[in-house]
Coordinates of C-alpha atoms in Angstrom, one line a residue:
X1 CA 102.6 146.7 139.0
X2 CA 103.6 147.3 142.8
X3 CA 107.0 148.2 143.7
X4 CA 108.4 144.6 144.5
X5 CA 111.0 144.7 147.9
X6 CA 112.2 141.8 147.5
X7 CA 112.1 138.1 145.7
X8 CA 112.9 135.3 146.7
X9 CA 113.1 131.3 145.1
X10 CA 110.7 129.1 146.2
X11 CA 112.6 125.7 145.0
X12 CA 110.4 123.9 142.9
X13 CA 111.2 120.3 142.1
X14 CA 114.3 120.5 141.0
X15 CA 115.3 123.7 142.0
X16 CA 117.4 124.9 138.8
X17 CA 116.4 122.7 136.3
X18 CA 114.8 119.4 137.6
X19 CA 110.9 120.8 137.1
X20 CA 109.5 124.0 136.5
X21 CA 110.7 126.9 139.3
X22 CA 108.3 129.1 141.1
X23 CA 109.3 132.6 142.0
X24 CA 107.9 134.5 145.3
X25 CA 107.6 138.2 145.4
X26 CA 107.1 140.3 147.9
X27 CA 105.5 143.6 147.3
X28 CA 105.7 146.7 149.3
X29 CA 103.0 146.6 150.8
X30 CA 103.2 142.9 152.5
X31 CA 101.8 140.7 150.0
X32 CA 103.0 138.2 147.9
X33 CA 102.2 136.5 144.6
X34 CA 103.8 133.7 142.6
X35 CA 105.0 133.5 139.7
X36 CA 106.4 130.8 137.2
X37 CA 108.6 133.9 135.4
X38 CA 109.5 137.3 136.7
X39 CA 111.2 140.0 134.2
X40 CA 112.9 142.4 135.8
X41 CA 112.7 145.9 133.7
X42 CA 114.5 147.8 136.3
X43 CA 116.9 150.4 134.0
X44 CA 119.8 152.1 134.8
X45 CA 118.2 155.9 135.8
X46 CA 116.9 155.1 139.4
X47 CA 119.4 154.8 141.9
X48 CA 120.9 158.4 142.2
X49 CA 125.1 159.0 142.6
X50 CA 125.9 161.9 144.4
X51 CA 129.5 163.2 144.5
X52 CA 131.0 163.5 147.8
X53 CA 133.8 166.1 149.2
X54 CA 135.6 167.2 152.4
X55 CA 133.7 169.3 154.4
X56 CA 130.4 168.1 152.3
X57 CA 127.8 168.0 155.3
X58 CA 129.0 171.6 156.5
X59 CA 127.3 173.0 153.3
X60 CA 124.5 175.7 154.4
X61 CA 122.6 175.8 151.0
X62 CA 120.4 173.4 148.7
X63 CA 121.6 170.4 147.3
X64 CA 119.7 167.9 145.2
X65 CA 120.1 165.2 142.7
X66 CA 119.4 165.8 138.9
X67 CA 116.9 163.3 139.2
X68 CA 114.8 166.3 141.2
X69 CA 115.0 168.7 138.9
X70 CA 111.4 169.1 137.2
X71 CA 110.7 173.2 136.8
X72 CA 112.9 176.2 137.0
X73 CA 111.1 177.3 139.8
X74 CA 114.1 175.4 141.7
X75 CA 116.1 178.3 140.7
X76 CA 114.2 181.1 142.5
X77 CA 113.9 181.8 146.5
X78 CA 109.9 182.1 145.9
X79 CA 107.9 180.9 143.3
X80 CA 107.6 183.0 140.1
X81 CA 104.8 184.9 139.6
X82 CA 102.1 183.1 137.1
X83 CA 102.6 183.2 133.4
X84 CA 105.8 184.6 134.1
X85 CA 107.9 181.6 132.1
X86 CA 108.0 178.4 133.4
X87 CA 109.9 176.0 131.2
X88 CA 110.7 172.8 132.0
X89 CA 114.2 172.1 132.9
X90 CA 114.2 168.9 132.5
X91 CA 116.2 166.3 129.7
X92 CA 116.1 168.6 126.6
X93 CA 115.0 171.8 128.2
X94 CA 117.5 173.5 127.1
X95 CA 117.5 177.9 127.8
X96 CA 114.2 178.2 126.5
X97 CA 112.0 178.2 130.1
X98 CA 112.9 181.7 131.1
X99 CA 114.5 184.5 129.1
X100 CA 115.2 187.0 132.4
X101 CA 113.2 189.9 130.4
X102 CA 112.7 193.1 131.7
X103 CA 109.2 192.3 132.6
X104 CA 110.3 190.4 135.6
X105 CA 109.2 192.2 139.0
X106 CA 112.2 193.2 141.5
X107 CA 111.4 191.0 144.4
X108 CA 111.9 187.9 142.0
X109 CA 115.2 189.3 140.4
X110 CA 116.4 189.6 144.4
X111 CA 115.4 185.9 145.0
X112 CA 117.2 184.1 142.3
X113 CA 119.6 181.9 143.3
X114 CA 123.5 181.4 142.5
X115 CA 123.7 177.7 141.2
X116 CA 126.1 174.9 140.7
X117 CA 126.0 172.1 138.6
X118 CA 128.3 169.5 139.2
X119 CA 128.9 167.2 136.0
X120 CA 129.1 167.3 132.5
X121 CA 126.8 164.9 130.9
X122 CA 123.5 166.3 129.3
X123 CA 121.6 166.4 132.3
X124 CA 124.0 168.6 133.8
X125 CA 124.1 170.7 130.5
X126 CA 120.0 170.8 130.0
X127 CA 120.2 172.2 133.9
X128 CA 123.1 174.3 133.5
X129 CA 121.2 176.0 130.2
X130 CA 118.1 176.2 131.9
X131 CA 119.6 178.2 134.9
X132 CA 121.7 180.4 132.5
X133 CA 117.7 181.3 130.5
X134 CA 116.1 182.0 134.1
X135 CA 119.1 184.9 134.7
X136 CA 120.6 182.9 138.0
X137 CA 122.6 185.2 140.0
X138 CA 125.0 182.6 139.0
X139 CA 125.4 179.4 137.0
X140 CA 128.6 177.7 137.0
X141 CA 129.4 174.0 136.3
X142 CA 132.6 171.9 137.8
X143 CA 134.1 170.0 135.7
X144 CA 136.3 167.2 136.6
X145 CA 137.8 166.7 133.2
X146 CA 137.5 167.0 130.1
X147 CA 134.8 166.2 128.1
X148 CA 133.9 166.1 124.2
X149 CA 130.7 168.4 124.1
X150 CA 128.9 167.2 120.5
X151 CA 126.3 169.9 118.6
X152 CA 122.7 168.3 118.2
X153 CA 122.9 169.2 114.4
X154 CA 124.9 168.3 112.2
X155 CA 125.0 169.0 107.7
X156 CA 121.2 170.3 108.2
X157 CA 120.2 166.6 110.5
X158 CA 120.3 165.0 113.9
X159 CA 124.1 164.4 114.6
X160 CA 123.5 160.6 115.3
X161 CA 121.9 160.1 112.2
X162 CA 125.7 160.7 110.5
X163 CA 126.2 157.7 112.0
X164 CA 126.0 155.1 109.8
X165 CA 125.8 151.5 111.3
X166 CA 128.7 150.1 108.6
X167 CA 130.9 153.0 110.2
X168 CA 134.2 151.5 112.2
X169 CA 134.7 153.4 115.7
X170 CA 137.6 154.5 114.3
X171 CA 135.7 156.3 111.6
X172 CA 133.2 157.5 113.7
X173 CA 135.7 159.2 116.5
X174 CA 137.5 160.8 113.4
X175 CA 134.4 162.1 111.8
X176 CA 133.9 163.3 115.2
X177 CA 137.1 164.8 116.0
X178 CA 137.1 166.5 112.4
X179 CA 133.7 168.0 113.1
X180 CA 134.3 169.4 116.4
X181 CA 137.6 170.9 114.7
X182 CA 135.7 173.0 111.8
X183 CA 132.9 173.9 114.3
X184 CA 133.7 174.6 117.6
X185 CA 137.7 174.7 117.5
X186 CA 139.9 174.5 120.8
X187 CA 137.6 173.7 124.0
X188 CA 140.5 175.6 126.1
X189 CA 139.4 178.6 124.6
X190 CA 135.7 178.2 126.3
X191 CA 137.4 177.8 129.5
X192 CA 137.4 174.1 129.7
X193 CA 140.1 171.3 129.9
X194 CA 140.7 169.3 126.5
X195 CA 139.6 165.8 126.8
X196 CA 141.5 163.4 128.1
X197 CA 140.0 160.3 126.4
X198 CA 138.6 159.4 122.8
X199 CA 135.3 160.3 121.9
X200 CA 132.7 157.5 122.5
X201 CA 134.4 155.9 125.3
X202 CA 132.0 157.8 127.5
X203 CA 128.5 157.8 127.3
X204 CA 128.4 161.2 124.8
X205 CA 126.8 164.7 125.8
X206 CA 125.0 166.3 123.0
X207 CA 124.4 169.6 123.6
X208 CA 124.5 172.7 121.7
X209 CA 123.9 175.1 123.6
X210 CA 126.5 174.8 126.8
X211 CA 129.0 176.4 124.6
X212 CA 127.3 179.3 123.1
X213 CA 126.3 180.4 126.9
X214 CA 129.8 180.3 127.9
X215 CA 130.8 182.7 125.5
X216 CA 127.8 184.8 126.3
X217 CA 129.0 184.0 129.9
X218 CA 125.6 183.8 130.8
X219 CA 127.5 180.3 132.2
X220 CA 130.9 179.9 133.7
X221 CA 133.0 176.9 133.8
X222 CA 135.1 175.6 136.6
X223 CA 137.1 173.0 138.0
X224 CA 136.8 170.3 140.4
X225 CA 135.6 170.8 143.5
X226 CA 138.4 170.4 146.4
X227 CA 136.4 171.0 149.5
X228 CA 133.1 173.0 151.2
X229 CA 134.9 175.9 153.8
X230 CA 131.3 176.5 155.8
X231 CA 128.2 178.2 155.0
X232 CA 127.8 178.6 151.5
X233 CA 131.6 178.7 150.1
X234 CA 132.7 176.2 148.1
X235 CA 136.6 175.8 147.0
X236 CA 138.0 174.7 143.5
X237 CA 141.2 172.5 142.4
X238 CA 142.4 175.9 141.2
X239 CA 142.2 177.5 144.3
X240 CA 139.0 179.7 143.2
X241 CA 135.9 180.3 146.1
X242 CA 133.0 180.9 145.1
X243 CA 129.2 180.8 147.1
X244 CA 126.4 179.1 145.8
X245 CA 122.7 179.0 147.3
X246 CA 122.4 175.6 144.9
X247 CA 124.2 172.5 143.7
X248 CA 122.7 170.2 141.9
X249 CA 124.3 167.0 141.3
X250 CA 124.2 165.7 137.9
X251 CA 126.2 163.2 138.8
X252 CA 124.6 159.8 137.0
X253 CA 123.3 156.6 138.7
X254 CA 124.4 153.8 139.9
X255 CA 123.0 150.3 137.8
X256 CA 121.6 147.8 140.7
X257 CA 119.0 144.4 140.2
X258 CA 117.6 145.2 143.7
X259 CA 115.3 142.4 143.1
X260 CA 117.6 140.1 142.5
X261 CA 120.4 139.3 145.7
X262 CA 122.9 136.4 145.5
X263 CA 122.5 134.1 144.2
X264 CA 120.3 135.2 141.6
X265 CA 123.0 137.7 140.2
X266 CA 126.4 137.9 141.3
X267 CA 128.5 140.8 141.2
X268 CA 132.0 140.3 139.4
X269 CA 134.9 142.8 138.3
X270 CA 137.4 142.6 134.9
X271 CA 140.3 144.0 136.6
X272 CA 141.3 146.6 138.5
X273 CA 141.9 150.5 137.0
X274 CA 139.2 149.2 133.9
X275 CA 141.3 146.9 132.3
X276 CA 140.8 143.8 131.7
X277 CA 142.3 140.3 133.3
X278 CA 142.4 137.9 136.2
X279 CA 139.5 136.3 136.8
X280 CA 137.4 139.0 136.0
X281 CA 137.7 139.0 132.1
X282 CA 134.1 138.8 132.3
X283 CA 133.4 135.1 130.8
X284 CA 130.5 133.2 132.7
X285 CA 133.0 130.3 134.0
X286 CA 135.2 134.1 135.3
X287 CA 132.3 135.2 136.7
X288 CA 131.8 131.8 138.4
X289 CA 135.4 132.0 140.1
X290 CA 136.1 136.1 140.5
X291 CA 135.3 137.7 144.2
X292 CA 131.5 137.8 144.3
X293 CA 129.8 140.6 146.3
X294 CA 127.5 138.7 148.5
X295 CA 125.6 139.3 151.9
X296 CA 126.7 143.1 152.2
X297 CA 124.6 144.5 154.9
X298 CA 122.9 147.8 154.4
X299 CA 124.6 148.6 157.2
X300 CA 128.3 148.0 155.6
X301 CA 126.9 149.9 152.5
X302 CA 125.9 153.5 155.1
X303 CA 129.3 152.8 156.6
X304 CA 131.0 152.6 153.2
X305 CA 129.4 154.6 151.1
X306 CA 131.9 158.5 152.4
X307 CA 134.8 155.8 152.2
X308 CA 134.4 155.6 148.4
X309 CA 133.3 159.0 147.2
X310 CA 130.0 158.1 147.1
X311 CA 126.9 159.0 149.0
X312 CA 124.0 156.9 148.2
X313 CA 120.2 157.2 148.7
X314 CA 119.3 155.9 152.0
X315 CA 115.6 155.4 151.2
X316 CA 117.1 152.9 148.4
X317 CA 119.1 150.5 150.4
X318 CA 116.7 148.9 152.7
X319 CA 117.0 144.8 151.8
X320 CA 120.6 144.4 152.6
X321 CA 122.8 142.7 149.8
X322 CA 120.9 144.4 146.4
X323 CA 122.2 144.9 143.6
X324 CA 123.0 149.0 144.1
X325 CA 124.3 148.7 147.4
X326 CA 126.6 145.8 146.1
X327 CA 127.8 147.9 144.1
X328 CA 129.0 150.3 146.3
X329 CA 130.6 148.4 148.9
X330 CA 131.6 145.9 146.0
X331 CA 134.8 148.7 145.7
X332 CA 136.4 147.5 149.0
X333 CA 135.3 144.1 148.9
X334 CA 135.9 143.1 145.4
X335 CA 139.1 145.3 144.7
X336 CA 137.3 146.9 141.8
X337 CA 139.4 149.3 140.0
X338 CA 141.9 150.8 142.5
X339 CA 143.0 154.0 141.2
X340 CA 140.9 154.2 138.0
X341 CA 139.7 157.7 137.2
X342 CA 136.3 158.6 137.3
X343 CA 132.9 158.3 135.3
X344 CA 131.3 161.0 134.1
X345 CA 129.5 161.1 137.4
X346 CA 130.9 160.1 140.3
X347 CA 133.6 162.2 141.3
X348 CA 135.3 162.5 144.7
X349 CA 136.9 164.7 147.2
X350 CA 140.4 166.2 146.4
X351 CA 142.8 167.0 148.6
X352 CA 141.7 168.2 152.7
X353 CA 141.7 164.0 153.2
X354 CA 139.5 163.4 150.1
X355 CA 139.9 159.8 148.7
X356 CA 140.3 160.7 145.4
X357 CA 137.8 160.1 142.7
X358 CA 135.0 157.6 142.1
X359 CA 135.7 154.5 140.0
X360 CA 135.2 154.3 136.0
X361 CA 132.5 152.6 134.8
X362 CA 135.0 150.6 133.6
X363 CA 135.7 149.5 137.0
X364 CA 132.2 149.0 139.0
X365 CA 131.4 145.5 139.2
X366 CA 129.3 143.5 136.9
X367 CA 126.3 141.2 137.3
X368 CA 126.9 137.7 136.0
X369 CA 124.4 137.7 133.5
X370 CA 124.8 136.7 130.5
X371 CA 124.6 139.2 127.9
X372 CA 123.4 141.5 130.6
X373 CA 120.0 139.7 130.3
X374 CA 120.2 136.1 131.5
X375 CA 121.3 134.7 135.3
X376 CA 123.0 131.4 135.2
X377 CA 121.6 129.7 137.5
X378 CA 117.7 130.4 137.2
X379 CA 115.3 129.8 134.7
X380 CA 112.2 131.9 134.0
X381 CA 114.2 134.8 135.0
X382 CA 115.2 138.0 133.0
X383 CA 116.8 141.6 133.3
X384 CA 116.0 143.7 131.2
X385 CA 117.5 147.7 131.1
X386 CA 121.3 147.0 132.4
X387 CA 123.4 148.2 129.2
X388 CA 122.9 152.0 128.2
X389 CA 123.6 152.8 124.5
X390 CA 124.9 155.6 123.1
X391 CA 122.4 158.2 121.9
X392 CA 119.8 156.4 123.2
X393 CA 117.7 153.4 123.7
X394 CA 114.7 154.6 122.2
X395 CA 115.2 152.8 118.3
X396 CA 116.2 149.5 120.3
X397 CA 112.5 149.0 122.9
X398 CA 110.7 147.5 120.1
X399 CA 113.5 144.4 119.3
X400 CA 114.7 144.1 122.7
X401 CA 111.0 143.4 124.1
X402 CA 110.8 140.5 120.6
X403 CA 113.8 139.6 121.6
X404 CA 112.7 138.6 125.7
X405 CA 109.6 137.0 124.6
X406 CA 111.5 135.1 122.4
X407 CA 113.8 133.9 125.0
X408 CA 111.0 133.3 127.8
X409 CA 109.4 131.1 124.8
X410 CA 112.9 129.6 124.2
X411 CA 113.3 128.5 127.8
X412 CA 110.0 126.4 128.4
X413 CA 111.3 124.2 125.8
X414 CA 114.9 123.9 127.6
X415 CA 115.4 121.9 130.7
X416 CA 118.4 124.0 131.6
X417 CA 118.5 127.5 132.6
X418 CA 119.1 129.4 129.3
X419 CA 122.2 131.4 130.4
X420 CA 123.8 128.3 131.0
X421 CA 123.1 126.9 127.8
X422 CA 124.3 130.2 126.1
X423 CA 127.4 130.6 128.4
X424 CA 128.5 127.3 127.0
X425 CA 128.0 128.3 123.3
X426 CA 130.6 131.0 124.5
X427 CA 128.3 134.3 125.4
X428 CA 129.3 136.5 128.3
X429 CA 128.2 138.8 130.9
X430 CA 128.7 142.2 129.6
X431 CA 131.9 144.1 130.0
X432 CA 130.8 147.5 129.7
X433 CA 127.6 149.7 130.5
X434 CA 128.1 151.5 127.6
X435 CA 127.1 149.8 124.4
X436 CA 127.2 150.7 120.5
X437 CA 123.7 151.3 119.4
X438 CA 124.3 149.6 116.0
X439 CA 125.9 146.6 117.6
X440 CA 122.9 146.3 119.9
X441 CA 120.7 146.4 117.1
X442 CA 122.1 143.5 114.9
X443 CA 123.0 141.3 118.2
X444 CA 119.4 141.7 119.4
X445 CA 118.6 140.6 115.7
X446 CA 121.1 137.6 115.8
X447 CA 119.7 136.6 119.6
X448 CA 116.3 136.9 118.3
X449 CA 117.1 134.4 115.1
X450 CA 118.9 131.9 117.4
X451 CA 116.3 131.8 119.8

């Protein structure tokens, strides 16, 4: 399918539910087709978050987005000679590209680069791996916080298969916690900060190698970043300097419908610093009274965007008031979360004038649709890809995609838009990005039955 720019309703009779609606896309290229039911599978891996810091733009070396990592070539000032290991660094590359053997010419030794990673979710750790196996001059990764750092294996199988879908979270976060405790011990004696939150709140990292490369220290921890001092220099929280010919931002994405502007979804927030209350508590009749984001210019979003700790991708805001950019500039407008601490992800300047870091995920603002999938106010429409479970939403493709035909079937029997109708048998917009696999999979089972 072409990349769609934009969509927009043309009113049938009836409009929202007096006769069947028509729906008018325009594709990138200028044309447009129509449609009786669009379904918008846009995901949550798209629309790139970089962190942003004082003295950012002064920054002589590389800098790139996660999302641009593909080889370890990256790592090297010219291309590796053929045959010479090329691994992939990508999601699950792990060390294993490049092993820095002896039988690696001199002129490529001189050209390798010294690389930062800024994050630590398991992109930033596949990278981070990947440029500790290619034998970087240097491969260091700021960490904001700390973070719980979970071994792929666990009693001879895939950790997330000791999950058991009849375990409580609080029997899953003590399994974890009593795991982590036999097998890897104290993170402070790797170097790194002890989480400061439970395990599970945040989207997990799974990775076992990070830790084993620190104490090789093949890779070498550090703090947040306080501010760029010129050229290649780069100062920490704890007062450290360092120079880096790379920095890689593996610093998540931003969720967006860019499809779908007001008032197709509207953008809503629970409360500010990720707690709950107000008007935003996230029920449909909430969302229907909370501060919408609405007719933010892509202008506002450019002029914004430093103002929040965030820099977003230019090439992805052209349209005006879509759903990424709303979400940036939704911050200011909306209020969301004033003073909450930030996602593994975003992260913002300290100190030097720095506005401290980027929201939670906890408080971004949230589209008004019900259960993440349904506007309510359109029929024929669905979203598809907003929620991201934990581990993985790999096991859940097969129900979710029963589960929309089911609905689509469901609503040409219905007169009324079918999040309305399910926001008045008490279903809501979702609350959180971050979802329980296990409680996905017996909703999307429940959904499916009701529909």
């Amino acid at each position: 399918a072409a990349a769609a720019a934009a969509a927009s309703a043309a009113a049938g009779p009836g409009g929202d539910g007096g006769g069947e609606p028509a729906y008018t896309l325009t594709f990138a290229d200028g044309s447009t087709r129509v449609f009786g039911g669009v379904i918008c599978a846009v995901g949550h891996h798209w629309q790139k978050r970089w962190a942003s810091y004082p003295g950012q733009e002064r920054f002589e070396g590389e800098m790139m987005h996660s999302k641009d990592f593909k080889r370890v070539d990256t790592f090297y000032e010219t291309a590796p000679a053929a045959g010479d290991g090329d691994g992939d660094g990508g999601a699950g590359g792990g060390a294993g590209g490049c092993d820095g053997g002896e039988d690696v010419d001199a002129a490529r030794l001189a050209g390798r680069k010294r690389v930062l990673v800024i994050g630590g979710g398991n992109s930033a750790c596949d990278i981070i791996a990947s440029a500790a196996g290619a034998g970087c001059g240097a491969a260091h990764l700021s960490l904001r916080r700390g973070y719980w750092f979970l071994p792929r294996m666990a009693f001879g199988r895939p950790l997330v298969d000791t999950i058991k879908p009849w375990m409580p979270m609080w029997l899953q976060r003590l399994m974890i916690r009593a795991l982590l405790k036999i097998v890897v011990g104290d993170f402070r004696k790797f170097g790194l900060q002890q989480p400061d939150h439970a395990p599970l709140v945040h989207h997990p990292t799974i990775n076992s190698e990070l830790l084993h490369l620190i104490k090789l220290g093949k890779v070498k921890p550090q703090r947040d970043i306080r501010r760029f001092l010129g050229g290649k220099r780069v100062e920490f929280v704890d007062g450290a300097v360092e120079e880096y010919d790379l920095i890689i931002h593996a610093t998540g994405f931003l969720v967006g419908v860019p499809l779908l502007p007001d008032p197709f979804v509207r953008w809503f927030c629970k409360g500010n610093g990720g707690r709950e209350g107000g008007e935003g508590r996230g029920s449909a009749e909430a969302a229907g009274k909370a501060p919408l984001v609405a007719g933010i210019s892509d202008r506002a979003v450019r002029r914004r965007r430093c103002d929040h700790g965030t820099v977003a991708d230019d090439a992805t805001l052209d349209g005006g008031a879509q759903g990424a950019g709303a979400a940036l500039a939704a911050e200011r407008d909306v209020g969301c979360g004033a003073g909450a601490g930030a996602e593994a992800g975003g992260r913002g300047g300290g100190g030097g004038g720095g506005r401290g870091p980027v929201r939670s995920h906890r408080a971004l603002p949230y589209p008004d649709l019900v259960q993440g999938m349904l506007p309510l106010r359109h029929r024929n429409l669905f979203v598809v890809g907003i929620g991201q479970p934990r581990y993985g939403a790999g096991p859940l493709v097969t129900c979710v995609a029963e589960m929309v035909a089911d609905a689509a079937a469901a609503q040409t029997r219905i007169d009324r838009p079918l999040g309305e109708l399910m926001s008045s048998l008490g279903f809501q917009p979702i609350r959180d990005y971050i979802m329980d696999p296990h409680l996905a999979f017996s909703g999307t089972l429940f959904w499916m039955r009701l529909m």
